[in-house]
Amino acid sequence: MCGIFCLLTLSPAQFQQDKTVNEHLKRRGPNSSRDLTVTGRNSCCRCLFSAHVLHMRGLLTPQPVQDSSGNVLVWNGEIFGGLPVMPEENDTAVVSERLSSCNSPSEILSVLSTLRGPWGFVYYQKAEDALWFGRDYFGRRSLLWKFDAEVNTLTLTSVAANGPAYSAWQEVPAAGLYRIDLEAVTDAGSVTFEVYPWAHEGDDVLSTCSETTSVPAGCTAVMNQAGLVLTSPVCRLNMSIPKSLDETAVYSNSHLPVKELEQLLSSKEKNEEVNGLVDVLSEAVRRRVQSLPFRAQDDSPTDDQAAVAILFSGGIDSMILAALADRHIPAGQPIDLLNVAFKLQEPKMQKESAKKPKKHKNKPSDSKTDGADTQTFSPFDVPDRITGKAGLKELQDLNPERRWNFVEVNVTQEELQEMRRERVCHLVHPLDTVLDDSIGCAVWFAARGVGFINDQRSFTSSAKVILTGIGADEQLAGYSRHRVRFKTSGHEALIQELAMELGRISSRNLGRDDRVIGDHGKEARFPYLDEDVVSYLNSLPVWEKADLSLPRGVGEKLLLRLTARRLGLGPSAVLPKRAMQFGSRIAKMEDGREKASDKCTRLLIG
């Protein structure tokens, strides 16, 4: 993973990189930093490239990469398929070599269409005097842009900054690739993007382009004249609607007790759909936990030092990731389970009880020293902490030989306010809602991995790879809004809602989460958004994935719950969905009257 940056200037004026933005980029890539400036055919046109590398694959490859022909690449991504990458190879070098052999736009599209995995990039093609950039199909890597008409500059960057001077930033839509003819735009004095959209065969690409491309003020976007497209890496969503109720009537009683529901889950374990999901999801996790720095694979890790961590609530999404990671990570290596909690207010009765010796302000209570009262209030016993500990017990039963580092990340209101002001507000930007604040802060603290293990010992996670469960709810009808849509308008409306979820996941979630996790010099990886996983789920009719006539904790993400049972998981298979902001209790720290979609004043600077 990297922090990448490109400043395109179309005038002879001097230009330099913003120091604040540069500092934020450096945090993403602590292993190598380098700048490179190239001049276009028109000497007024210059590109300043800057890249800060987090070494994740093969041998360390400093960026920007410039080949013998003068082409320049800054790459923030991982190749998990499509192009062969040997263990000792770095994917940046592999992509650069492939792009260097391209002589036409169609060849560049062909290379990038074959890639499987997350990416964002900027590429200067010297022979054509053209600048290419874009994000993968789901937008799993952040890329922002802004155009400054006063000085005629376009800036592209992985992360920006917040404040009055930075209000123009937008996320580059994950709608396809963008190409700038540098000679033409220098002569014109304004920027026009040629768009090469993602598309399935038979799509109306003109309407797709106009609907998904929002560009900075002062710029224009046009569909490329040849009508070329990037081939979608996933199949179309199955839009089938059941012909009759019999097709979905696997279970008819929506008020069955949980024990009987668990028996029903067990009874359907051996179906083909579960086998198929286990296969593709297991392979997706394998790719993401085994693609590590080449030399690190030969090192003997210490007792505590994990290479992989999981954002862990004990819910079904993170439990399945942990169970599958256990299959593919060598037995002697630990796995870090990052569990975040925001401090609860102490009940009045507890405040009035006898004072006890002071402890570390973020340290968990120790029942052995706090007396015999097992009901003693613990300010970090939020719902996700409770389910997390229960999930840990399930994993320990599943593999007692594995060292599971359950990292209790405890956050006080004072630390939340301090780090939101210093770090998180810059990373969430340009997103700005209450929900972005809550999720951004919770993920930032969890990904930092600073907390306690075994209840008492201070611990900092060493893992550079962080698995996250995003994408499961969006594809398997995990949100309460999906149940509402189904109950009011049936299967057709539910399918439309699920189609919309994946279409907007880049702008709602993924860019933000990449910026937040990357701030720690760590890399987010998303197994549920692996192209093969998405294609498999897209191929299934909706009633095979969810049955929302059943109660919460069973009907939503039904196929995933069956998969959990197949993997040997127990009570976690029937836990209802609980949003991170509520499970971690960060929402309780703020104004309870706020709506998730409201603008968040706490993110404002200046």
XYZ file of C-alpha atoms in Angstrom, residues 259-575:
317
model
C -32.699 -23.211 19.351
C -35.038 -24.498 16.685
C -33.718 -21.927 14.238
C -30.215 -23.219 14.900
C -31.432 -26.734 14.144
C -32.901 -25.484 10.886
C -29.589 -23.852 10.055
C -27.867 -27.171 10.683
C -30.369 -29.027 8.560
C -29.512 -26.965 5.506
C -25.751 -27.141 5.946
C -24.963 -29.429 3.041
C -26.472 -27.420 0.210
C -24.459 -26.427 -2.823
C -24.698 -22.712 -2.129
C -22.921 -23.062 1.233
C -20.191 -25.205 -0.300
C -19.690 -22.651 -3.059
C -19.452 -19.717 -0.658
C -17.028 -21.547 1.630
C -14.788 -22.271 -1.365
C -14.649 -18.743 -2.825
C -14.495 -16.924 0.522
C -11.781 -19.238 1.865
C -9.698 -18.574 -1.236
C -10.290 -14.822 -0.910
C -9.019 -14.893 2.668
C -6.041 -17.074 1.683
C -4.935 -14.555 -0.944
C -5.107 -11.751 1.571
C -3.334 -13.398 4.495
C -0.545 -15.003 2.464
C 0.394 -12.042 0.238
C 2.983 -10.542 2.585
C 6.497 -9.055 2.272
C 8.740 -11.735 0.796
C 11.392 -11.754 3.518
C 8.823 -11.736 6.331
C 7.475 -15.110 5.216
C 10.758 -16.777 6.165
C 11.074 -15.067 9.542
C 10.045 -16.844 12.721
C 7.494 -14.580 14.415
C 7.730 -13.991 18.140
C 4.987 -15.217 20.446
C 2.988 -11.991 20.156
C 3.904 -10.673 16.716
C 1.083 -11.266 14.242
C 1.248 -10.407 10.554
C -2.547 -10.260 10.185
C -5.246 -8.605 12.301
C -9.033 -8.574 12.011
C -11.436 -5.781 12.946
C -13.350 -7.934 15.379
C -16.741 -7.502 17.044
C -17.561 -11.179 17.512
C -20.352 -10.780 14.942
C -20.802 -13.236 12.111
C -18.808 -11.290 9.493
C -15.627 -11.016 11.561
C -16.027 -14.504 13.054
C -16.057 -16.101 9.615
C -12.979 -14.120 8.575
C -11.177 -15.312 11.721
C -12.184 -18.936 11.191
C -10.998 -18.859 7.569
C -7.778 -16.979 8.395
C -7.060 -19.760 10.889
C -7.041 -22.207 7.970
C -4.402 -20.317 6.013
C -2.043 -18.679 8.524
C 0.762 -20.967 9.771
C -0.134 -22.625 13.066
C 2.717 -21.027 15.010
C 1.716 -17.453 14.155
C -0.798 -15.496 16.252
C -3.828 -13.654 14.854
C -4.759 -10.280 16.340
C -8.453 -9.639 17.001
C -8.931 -5.867 17.305
C -11.934 -5.000 19.462
C -12.727 -1.338 20.114
C -14.829 0.087 22.960
C -15.640 3.673 23.927
C -15.951 4.379 27.633
C -19.420 4.184 29.105
C -20.618 6.572 31.781
C -20.577 4.983 35.222
C -24.033 4.341 36.736
C -24.910 6.582 39.694
C -24.989 3.688 42.152
C -21.444 2.766 41.238
C -20.256 6.347 41.624
C -21.605 6.399 45.154
C -19.861 3.145 46.143
C -16.545 3.087 47.983
C -13.576 4.447 46.094
C -11.088 1.922 44.774
C -7.389 2.266 43.951
C -6.825 4.193 40.730
C -5.923 2.250 37.617
C -4.676 3.109 34.156
C -7.538 5.161 32.710
C -7.953 2.810 29.734
C -7.169 -0.418 31.628
C -9.833 -3.123 31.944
C -11.169 -4.042 35.346
C -9.596 -7.087 36.973
C -12.273 -9.165 38.675
C -9.628 -10.846 40.814
C -8.672 -7.589 42.487
C -12.019 -5.824 42.378
C -13.638 -8.048 44.964
C -16.111 -10.856 44.731
C -18.915 -8.854 43.151
C -19.000 -10.169 39.588
C -21.541 -7.480 38.641
C -19.010 -4.667 39.138
C -19.433 -2.060 36.437
C -16.739 -2.061 33.741
C -16.780 1.142 31.656
C -15.611 -0.689 28.533
C -18.104 -3.570 28.612
C -19.907 -2.328 25.516
C -21.970 -4.763 23.406
C -19.133 -5.447 20.936
C -16.744 -6.209 23.817
C -19.180 -8.749 25.239
C -19.825 -10.467 21.894
C -16.126 -10.204 21.073
C -15.161 -12.152 24.188
C -17.828 -14.747 23.410
C -16.484 -14.990 19.875
C -12.952 -15.428 21.200
C -14.148 -18.417 23.231
C -15.680 -19.963 20.093
C -12.421 -19.505 18.174
C -10.401 -20.969 21.035
C -12.686 -23.994 21.005
C -12.310 -24.214 17.218
C -8.501 -24.164 17.424
C -7.057 -24.288 20.952
C -3.510 -24.402 19.541
C -3.751 -20.995 17.868
C -2.645 -17.924 19.784
C -5.559 -15.528 19.482
C -4.546 -12.039 20.637
C -7.832 -10.448 21.692
C -6.801 -6.790 21.779
C -9.049 -4.637 23.962
C -8.813 -1.158 22.452
C -10.286 1.189 25.082
C -11.004 4.817 24.224
C -11.938 7.634 26.594
C -13.857 10.710 25.512
C -10.770 12.881 26.017
C -8.647 10.728 23.715
C -11.450 10.530 21.163
C -11.718 14.324 21.011
C -7.960 14.761 20.795
C -7.360 12.243 17.997
C -10.439 13.302 16.051
C -9.042 16.843 15.996
C -5.454 15.819 15.215
C -5.958 12.899 12.824
C -9.402 11.556 12.003
C -11.009 14.769 10.727
C -8.334 14.966 8.006
C -8.728 11.324 7.012
C -12.530 11.253 6.798
C -12.510 14.417 4.657
C -14.120 15.113 2.208
C -16.885 12.998 3.774
C -18.540 14.899 6.581
C -21.557 13.211 8.167
C -22.188 12.043 11.728
C -21.935 8.465 10.466
C -18.567 9.164 8.805
C -17.316 10.619 12.076
C -18.497 7.661 14.168
C -17.239 4.938 11.833
C -14.047 6.825 10.981
C -13.094 7.277 14.637
C -13.999 3.706 15.627
C -12.022 2.193 12.746
C -9.032 4.508 13.343
C -8.674 3.482 16.994
C -9.278 -0.201 16.232
C -6.741 -0.240 13.405
C -4.120 1.463 15.577
C -4.241 -1.710 17.664
C -3.083 -0.177 20.953
C -4.727 -1.785 23.961
C -4.543 -4.707 26.348
C -4.483 -8.472 26.010
C -5.280 -11.065 28.647
C -7.178 -8.297 30.500
C -4.079 -6.614 31.896
C -0.984 -6.530 29.692
C -0.365 -3.487 27.466
C -0.137 -4.515 23.824
C 0.328 -2.962 20.392
C -0.576 -4.991 17.319
C 2.307 -5.479 14.883
C 0.054 -6.571 12.003
C 0.334 -4.590 8.777
C -2.603 -6.404 7.148
C -6.068 -5.712 8.579
C -9.036 -7.751 7.378
C -12.406 -6.055 7.535
C -15.887 -7.490 7.001
C -17.289 -4.700 4.891
C -19.317 -5.939 1.930
C -21.159 -8.761 3.679
C -24.172 -6.692 4.741
C -24.360 -4.946 1.384
C -24.574 -8.212 -0.569
C -26.533 -10.427 1.825
C -29.266 -8.041 3.019
C -27.728 -7.416 6.428
C -29.077 -3.939 7.141
C -32.424 -3.115 8.731
C -33.324 -0.991 5.701
C -33.250 -4.173 3.599
C -35.867 -5.776 5.852
C -38.030 -2.647 5.611
C -37.829 -2.633 1.815
C -38.670 -6.321 1.626
C -41.666 -6.031 3.957
C -43.098 -2.993 2.172
C -42.327 -3.865 -1.464
C -41.175 -7.474 -1.777
C -38.282 -9.216 -3.506
C -38.045 -6.854 -6.482
C -37.494 -3.836 -4.221
C -34.979 -5.764 -2.129
C -32.974 -6.665 -5.231
C -32.946 -3.012 -6.326
C -31.710 -2.015 -2.874
C -28.870 -4.564 -2.984
C -27.851 -3.411 -6.469
C -27.673 0.160 -5.182
C -25.555 -0.905 -2.171
C -22.594 -2.151 -4.208
C -22.939 0.731 -6.638
C -22.362 3.311 -3.911
C -20.010 1.431 -1.567
C -16.941 3.236 -2.923
C -18.296 6.696 -2.121
C -19.959 5.772 1.197
C -17.381 3.525 2.811
C -14.277 2.258 1.096
C -12.308 5.406 0.340
C -12.852 6.614 3.901
C -11.869 3.285 5.468
C -8.726 3.042 3.319
C -7.638 6.515 4.407
C -8.371 5.833 8.074
C -6.619 2.444 8.293
C -3.741 3.543 6.058
C -2.916 6.372 8.469
C -1.243 3.793 10.731
C 0.994 2.431 7.969
C -1.334 -0.563 7.690
C -3.356 -1.955 4.831
C -7.082 -2.729 4.742
C -8.060 -5.882 2.880
C -11.669 -6.762 2.074
C -12.317 -10.502 1.516
C -16.081 -10.079 1.076
C -15.341 -7.767 -1.870
C -13.041 -10.205 -3.635
C -14.176 -10.319 -7.264
C -14.832 -14.077 -7.163
C -16.876 -13.757 -3.958
C -18.981 -10.945 -5.416
C -19.502 -12.801 -8.696
C -20.587 -15.921 -6.837
C -23.061 -14.022 -4.676
C -24.292 -12.012 -7.670
C -25.027 -15.265 -9.500
C -27.419 -16.514 -6.801
C -31.094 -15.557 -6.592
C -31.798 -13.285 -3.657
C -33.844 -15.870 -1.750
C -30.783 -18.138 -1.548
C -28.849 -15.349 0.187
C -31.443 -14.061 2.640
C -34.949 -14.880 3.871
C -36.292 -11.740 5.473
C -39.540 -13.413 6.471
C -37.442 -14.936 9.285
C -36.503 -13.024 12.455
C -33.429 -10.878 12.967
C -30.340 -12.964 13.591
C -31.374 -15.610 11.066
C -33.131 -14.264 7.981
C -30.635 -11.560 7.063
C -27.384 -12.976 5.667
C -28.925 -16.466 5.920
C -26.376 -17.983 3.529
C -23.528 -16.573 5.631
C -25.089 -18.003 8.805
C -25.238 -21.430 7.189
C -21.608 -20.980 6.199
C -20.702 -20.148 9.800
C -22.288 -23.390 10.979
C -20.413 -25.286 8.298
C -17.152 -23.808 9.619
C -17.932 -25.020 13.119
C -19.084 -21.745 14.666
C -21.890 -21.740 17.235
C -23.866 -18.899 18.877
C -22.204 -16.218 16.715
C -24.011 -17.701 13.701
C -27.319 -16.275 14.933
C -26.233 -12.906 16.315
